[in-house]
Short mmCIF file of C-alpha atoms in Angstrom, two decimals:
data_model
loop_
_atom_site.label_atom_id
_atom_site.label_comp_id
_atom_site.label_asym_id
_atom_site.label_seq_id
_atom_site.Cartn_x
_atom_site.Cartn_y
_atom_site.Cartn_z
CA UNK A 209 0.00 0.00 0.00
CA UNK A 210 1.04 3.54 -1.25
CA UNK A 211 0.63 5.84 1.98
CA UNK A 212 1.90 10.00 1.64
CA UNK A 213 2.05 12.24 4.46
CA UNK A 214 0.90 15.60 3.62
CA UNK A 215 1.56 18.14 6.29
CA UNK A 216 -0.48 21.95 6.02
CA UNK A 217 2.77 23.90 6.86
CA UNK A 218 0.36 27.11 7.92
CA UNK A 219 -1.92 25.17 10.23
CA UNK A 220 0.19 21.90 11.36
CA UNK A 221 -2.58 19.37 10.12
CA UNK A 222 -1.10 16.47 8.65
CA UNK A 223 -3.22 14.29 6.03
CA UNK A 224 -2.03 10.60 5.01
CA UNK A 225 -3.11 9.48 1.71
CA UNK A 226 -3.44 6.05 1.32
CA UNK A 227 -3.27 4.93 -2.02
CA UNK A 228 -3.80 1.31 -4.13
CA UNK A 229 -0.91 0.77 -5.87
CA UNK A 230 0.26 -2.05 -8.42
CA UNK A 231 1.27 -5.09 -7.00
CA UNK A 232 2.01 -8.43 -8.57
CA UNK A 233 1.60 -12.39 -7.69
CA UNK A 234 0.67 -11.89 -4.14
CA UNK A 235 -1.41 -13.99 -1.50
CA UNK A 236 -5.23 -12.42 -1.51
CA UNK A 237 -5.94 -12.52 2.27
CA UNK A 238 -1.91 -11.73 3.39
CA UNK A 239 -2.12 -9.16 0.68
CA UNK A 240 -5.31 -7.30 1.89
CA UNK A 241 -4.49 -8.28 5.71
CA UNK A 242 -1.00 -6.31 5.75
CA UNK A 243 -2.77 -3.06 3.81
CA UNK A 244 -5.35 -3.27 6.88
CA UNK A 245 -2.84 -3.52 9.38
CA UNK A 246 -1.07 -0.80 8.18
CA UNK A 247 -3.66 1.75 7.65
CA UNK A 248 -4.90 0.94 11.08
CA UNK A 249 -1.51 1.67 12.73
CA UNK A 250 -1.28 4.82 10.11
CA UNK A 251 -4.17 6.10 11.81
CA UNK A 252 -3.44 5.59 15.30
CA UNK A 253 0.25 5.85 15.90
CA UNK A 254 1.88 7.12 12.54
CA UNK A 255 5.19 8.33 14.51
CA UNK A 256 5.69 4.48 15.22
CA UNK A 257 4.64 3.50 12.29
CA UNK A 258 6.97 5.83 10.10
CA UNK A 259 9.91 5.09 12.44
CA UNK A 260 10.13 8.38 13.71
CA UNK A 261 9.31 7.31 17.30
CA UNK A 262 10.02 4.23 19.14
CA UNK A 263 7.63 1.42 19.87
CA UNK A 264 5.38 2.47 23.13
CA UNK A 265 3.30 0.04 25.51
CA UNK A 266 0.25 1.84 23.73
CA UNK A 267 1.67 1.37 20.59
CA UNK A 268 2.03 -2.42 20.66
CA UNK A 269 -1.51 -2.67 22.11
CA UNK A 270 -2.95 -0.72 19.38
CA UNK A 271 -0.96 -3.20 16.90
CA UNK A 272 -2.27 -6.22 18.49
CA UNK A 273 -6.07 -4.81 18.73
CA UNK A 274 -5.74 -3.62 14.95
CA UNK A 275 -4.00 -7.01 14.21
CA UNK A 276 -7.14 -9.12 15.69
CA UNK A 277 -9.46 -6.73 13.88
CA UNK A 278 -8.19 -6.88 10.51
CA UNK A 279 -7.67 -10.56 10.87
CA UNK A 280 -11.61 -10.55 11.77
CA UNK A 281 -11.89 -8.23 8.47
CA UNK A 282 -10.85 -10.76 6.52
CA UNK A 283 -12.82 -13.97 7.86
CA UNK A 284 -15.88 -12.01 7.53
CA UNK A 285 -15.90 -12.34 3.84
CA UNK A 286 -15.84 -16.25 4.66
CA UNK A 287 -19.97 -15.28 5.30
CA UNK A 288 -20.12 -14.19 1.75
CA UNK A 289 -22.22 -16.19 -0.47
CA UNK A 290 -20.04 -16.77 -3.86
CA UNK A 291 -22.01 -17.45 -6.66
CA UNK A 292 -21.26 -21.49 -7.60
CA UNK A 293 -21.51 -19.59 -11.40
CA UNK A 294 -18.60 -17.54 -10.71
CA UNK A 295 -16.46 -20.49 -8.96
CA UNK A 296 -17.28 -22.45 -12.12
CA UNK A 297 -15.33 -20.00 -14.20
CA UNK A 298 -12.35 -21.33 -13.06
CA UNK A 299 -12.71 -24.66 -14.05
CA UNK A 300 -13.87 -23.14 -17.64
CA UNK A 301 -11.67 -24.36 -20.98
CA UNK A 302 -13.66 -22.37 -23.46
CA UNK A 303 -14.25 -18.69 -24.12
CA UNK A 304 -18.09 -19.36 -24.74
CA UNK A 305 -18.62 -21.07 -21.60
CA UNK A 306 -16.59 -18.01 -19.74
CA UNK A 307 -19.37 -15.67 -21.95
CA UNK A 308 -21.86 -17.95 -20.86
CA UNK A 309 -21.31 -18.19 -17.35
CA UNK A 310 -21.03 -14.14 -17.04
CA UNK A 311 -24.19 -13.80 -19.07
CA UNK A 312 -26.51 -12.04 -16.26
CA UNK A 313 -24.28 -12.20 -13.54
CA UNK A 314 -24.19 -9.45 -10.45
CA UNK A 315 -21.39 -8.87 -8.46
CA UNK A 316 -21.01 -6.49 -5.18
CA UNK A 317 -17.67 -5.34 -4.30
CA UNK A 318 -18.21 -7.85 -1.47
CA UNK A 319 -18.54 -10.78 -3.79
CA UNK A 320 -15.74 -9.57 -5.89
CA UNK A 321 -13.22 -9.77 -2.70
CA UNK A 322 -14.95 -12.98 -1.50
CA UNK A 323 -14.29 -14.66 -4.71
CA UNK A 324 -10.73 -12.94 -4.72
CA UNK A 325 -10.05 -14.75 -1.24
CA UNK A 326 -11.48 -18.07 -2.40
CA UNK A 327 -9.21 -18.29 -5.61
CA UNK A 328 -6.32 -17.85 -3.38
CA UNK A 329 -7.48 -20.87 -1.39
CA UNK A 330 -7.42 -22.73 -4.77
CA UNK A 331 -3.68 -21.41 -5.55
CA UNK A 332 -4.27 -18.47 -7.69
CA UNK A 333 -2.21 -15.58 -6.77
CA UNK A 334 -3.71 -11.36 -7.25
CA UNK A 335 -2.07 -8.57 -9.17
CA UNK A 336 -3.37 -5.20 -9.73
CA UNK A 337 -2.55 -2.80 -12.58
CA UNK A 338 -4.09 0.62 -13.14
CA UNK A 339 -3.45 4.13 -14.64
CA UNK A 340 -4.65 7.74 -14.34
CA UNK A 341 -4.66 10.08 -16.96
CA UNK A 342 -5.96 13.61 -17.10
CA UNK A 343 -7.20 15.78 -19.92
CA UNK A 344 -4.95 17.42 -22.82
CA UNK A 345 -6.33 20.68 -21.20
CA UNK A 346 -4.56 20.55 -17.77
CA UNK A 347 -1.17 18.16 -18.92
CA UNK A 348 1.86 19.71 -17.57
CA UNK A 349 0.07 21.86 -15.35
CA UNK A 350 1.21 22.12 -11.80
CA UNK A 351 -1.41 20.37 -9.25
CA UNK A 352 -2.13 20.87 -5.55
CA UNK A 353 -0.85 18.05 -3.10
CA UNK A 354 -4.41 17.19 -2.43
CA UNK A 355 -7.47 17.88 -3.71
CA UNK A 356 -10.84 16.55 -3.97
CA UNK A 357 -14.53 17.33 -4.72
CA UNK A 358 -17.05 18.41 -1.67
CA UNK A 359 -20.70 16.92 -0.89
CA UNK A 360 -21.77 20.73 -1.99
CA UNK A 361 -19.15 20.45 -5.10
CA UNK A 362 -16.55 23.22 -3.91
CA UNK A 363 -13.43 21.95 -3.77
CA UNK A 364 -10.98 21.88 -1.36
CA UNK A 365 -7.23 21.99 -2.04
CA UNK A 366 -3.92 21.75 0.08
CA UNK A 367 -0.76 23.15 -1.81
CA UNK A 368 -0.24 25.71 -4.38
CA UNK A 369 -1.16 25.02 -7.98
CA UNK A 370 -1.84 27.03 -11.17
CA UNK A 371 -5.09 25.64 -11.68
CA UNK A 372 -8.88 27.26 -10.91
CA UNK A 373 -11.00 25.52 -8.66
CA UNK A 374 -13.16 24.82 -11.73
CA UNK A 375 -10.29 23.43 -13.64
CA UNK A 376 -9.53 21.08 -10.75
CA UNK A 377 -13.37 19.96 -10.63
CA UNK A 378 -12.61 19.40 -14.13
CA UNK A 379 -9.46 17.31 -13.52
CA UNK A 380 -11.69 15.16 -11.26
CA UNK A 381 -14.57 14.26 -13.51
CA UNK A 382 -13.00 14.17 -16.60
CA UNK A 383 -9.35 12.17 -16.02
CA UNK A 384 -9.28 8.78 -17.39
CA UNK A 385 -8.68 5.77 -14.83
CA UNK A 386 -8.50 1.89 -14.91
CA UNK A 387 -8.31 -0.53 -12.65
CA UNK A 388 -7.48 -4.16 -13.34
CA UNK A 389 -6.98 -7.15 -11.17
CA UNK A 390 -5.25 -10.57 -12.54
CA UNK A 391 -6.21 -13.64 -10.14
CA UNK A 392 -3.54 -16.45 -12.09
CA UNK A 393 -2.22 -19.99 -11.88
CA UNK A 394 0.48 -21.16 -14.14
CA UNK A 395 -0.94 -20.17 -17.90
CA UNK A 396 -4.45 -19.29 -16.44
CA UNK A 397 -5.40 -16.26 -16.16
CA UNK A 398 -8.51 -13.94 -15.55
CA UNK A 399 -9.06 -10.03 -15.32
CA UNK A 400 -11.39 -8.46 -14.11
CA UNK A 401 -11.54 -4.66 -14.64
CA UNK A 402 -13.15 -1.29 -14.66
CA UNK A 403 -12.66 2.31 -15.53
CA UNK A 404 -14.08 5.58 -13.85
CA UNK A 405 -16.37 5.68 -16.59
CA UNK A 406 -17.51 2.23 -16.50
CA UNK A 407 -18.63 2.96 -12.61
CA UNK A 408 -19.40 6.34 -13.22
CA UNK A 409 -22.57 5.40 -15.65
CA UNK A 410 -20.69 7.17 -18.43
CA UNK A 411 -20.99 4.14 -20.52
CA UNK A 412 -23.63 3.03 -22.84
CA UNK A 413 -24.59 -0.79 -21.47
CA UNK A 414 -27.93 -0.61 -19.26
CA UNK A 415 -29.15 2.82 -18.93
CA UNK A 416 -25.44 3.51 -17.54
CA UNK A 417 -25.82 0.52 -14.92
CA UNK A 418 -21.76 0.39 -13.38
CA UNK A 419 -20.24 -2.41 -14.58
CA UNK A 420 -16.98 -4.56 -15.05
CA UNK A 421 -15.42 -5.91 -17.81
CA UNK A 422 -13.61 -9.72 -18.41
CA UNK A 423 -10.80 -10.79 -20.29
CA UNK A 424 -8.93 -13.86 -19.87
CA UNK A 425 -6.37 -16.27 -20.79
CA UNK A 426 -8.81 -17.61 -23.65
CA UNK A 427 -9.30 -14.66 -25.71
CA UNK A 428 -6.97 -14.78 -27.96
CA UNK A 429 -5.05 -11.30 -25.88
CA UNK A 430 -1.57 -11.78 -24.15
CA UNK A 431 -1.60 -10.74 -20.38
CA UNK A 432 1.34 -8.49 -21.40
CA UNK A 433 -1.15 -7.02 -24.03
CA UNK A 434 -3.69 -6.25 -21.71
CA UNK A 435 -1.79 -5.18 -18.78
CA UNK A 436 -0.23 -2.55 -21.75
CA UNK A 437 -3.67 -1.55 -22.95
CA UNK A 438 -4.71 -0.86 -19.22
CA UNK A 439 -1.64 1.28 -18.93
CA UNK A 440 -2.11 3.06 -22.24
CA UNK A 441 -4.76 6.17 -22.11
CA UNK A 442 -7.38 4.45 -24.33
CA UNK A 443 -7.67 1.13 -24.62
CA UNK A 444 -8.51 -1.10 -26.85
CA UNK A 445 -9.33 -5.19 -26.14
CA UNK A 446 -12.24 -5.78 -28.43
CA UNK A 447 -15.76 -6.70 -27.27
CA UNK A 448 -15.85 -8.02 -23.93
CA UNK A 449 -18.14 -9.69 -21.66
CA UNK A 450 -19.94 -7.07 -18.97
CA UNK A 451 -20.90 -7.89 -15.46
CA UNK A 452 -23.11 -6.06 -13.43
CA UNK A 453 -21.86 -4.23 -10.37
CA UNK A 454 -23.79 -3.49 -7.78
CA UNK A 455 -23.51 -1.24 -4.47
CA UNK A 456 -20.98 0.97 -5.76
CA UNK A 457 -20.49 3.60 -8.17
CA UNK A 458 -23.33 5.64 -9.47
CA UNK A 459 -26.28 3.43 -9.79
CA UNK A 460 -29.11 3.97 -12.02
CA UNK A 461 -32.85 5.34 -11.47
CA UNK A 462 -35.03 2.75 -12.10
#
């Protein structure tokens, strides 16, 4: 996990970003057990966290609390029901029965991590690639630290920039972004991604309904060639299979 310290130099406040970077061939649970663990200490003791201060009694209680609760964290996903659909995809040889198999299917970002978890229990191992692009309008322009859209749609902003607050509303709305994550074993491998537009209702597939998009071993694209066309600023994989997300992103009217 990514994590910045940002520190307002007029009024002392410190802000800690935590971000998701890429990461590659890692254990599911371990993976998303360590970035709890350390966001959890972040929050409560960053000084020990950072190194800056020595280990305290309360320090080493907090760990082992935060420990215990992001171990809980994890097993709660054990509760999750998995849809025996979804587990069947990876026992799939054929790209019709992988179209097949997504063909009305709903996820949750619950179900997503639950199936994450249980393809690690089978041996697959989790990588994550994504990139961020902004318009042509505001390239090479200088950016704040931090900045983000409020609930009334000001924004606030901490360090200096070039931009107008309407500029960086801009930046926020209009950048291009895509996630991707690779669950693999051996040869076999399956994606599942999105981009802020695809969760954003920006798309044209069901009214806008937020969705994700599968690729896999079986279609005919390298992993290389997708992990470079998730990289690139427009992509560019053909016609693939959409699943429904649900509970996230900005859902639909019906």
């Amino acid at each position: 996990m990514r994590i910045q310290e940002i520190i307002n130099k007029k009024t002392g406040e410190t802000l800690i970003v935590f971000g998701g970077e890429d990461f590659e061939n890692v254990h599911p649970q371990q993976h998303y057990y360590e970035a709890c663990l350390m966001k959890g200490i972040m929050l409560t003791f960053p000084e020990e966290a950072t190194g800056r201060k020595k280990p305290t009694e309360e320090g080493k209680k907090a760990l082992l609390a935060t420990s215990e609760t992001c171990k809980e964290y994890i097993s709660s996903f054990d509760n999750i029901i998995i849809p025996e659909a979804l587990k069947d995809l990876l026992q799939t040889t054929r790209k019709k029965e992988q179209i097949k198999i997504l063909n009305g299917m709903v996820l949750t970002p619950d179900i997503l991590m639950a199936f994450l978890f249980f393809a690690g229990n089978q041996g697959y191992t989790l990588s994550q690639y994504s990139s961020e692009f902004q318009t042509t309008s505001i390239e090479g322009k200088k950016l704040p630290l931090a900045y983000m859209k409020n609930e009334d749609g000001k924004i606030t902003k901490l360090g200096g920039t070039e931009l107008t607050d309407g500029e960086l509303k801009m930046a926020l709305e209009q950048r291009s972004v895509k996630i991707a994550k690779f669950i693999e074993k051996g040869d076999e491998w399956h994606c599942f991604f999105i981009t802020y537009d695809s969760i954003g209702g920006k798309e044209n597939w069901e009214d806008g309904q937020p969705h994700f998009h599968y690729i896999s071993n079986l279609f005919g694209i390298s992993r290389e060639g997708v992990i470079n066309q998730i990289k690139s600023k427009k992509y560019k994989v053909g016609n693939l299979p959409h699943i429904k997300l649900q509970e996230y992103g900005n859902q639909p009217d019906y």
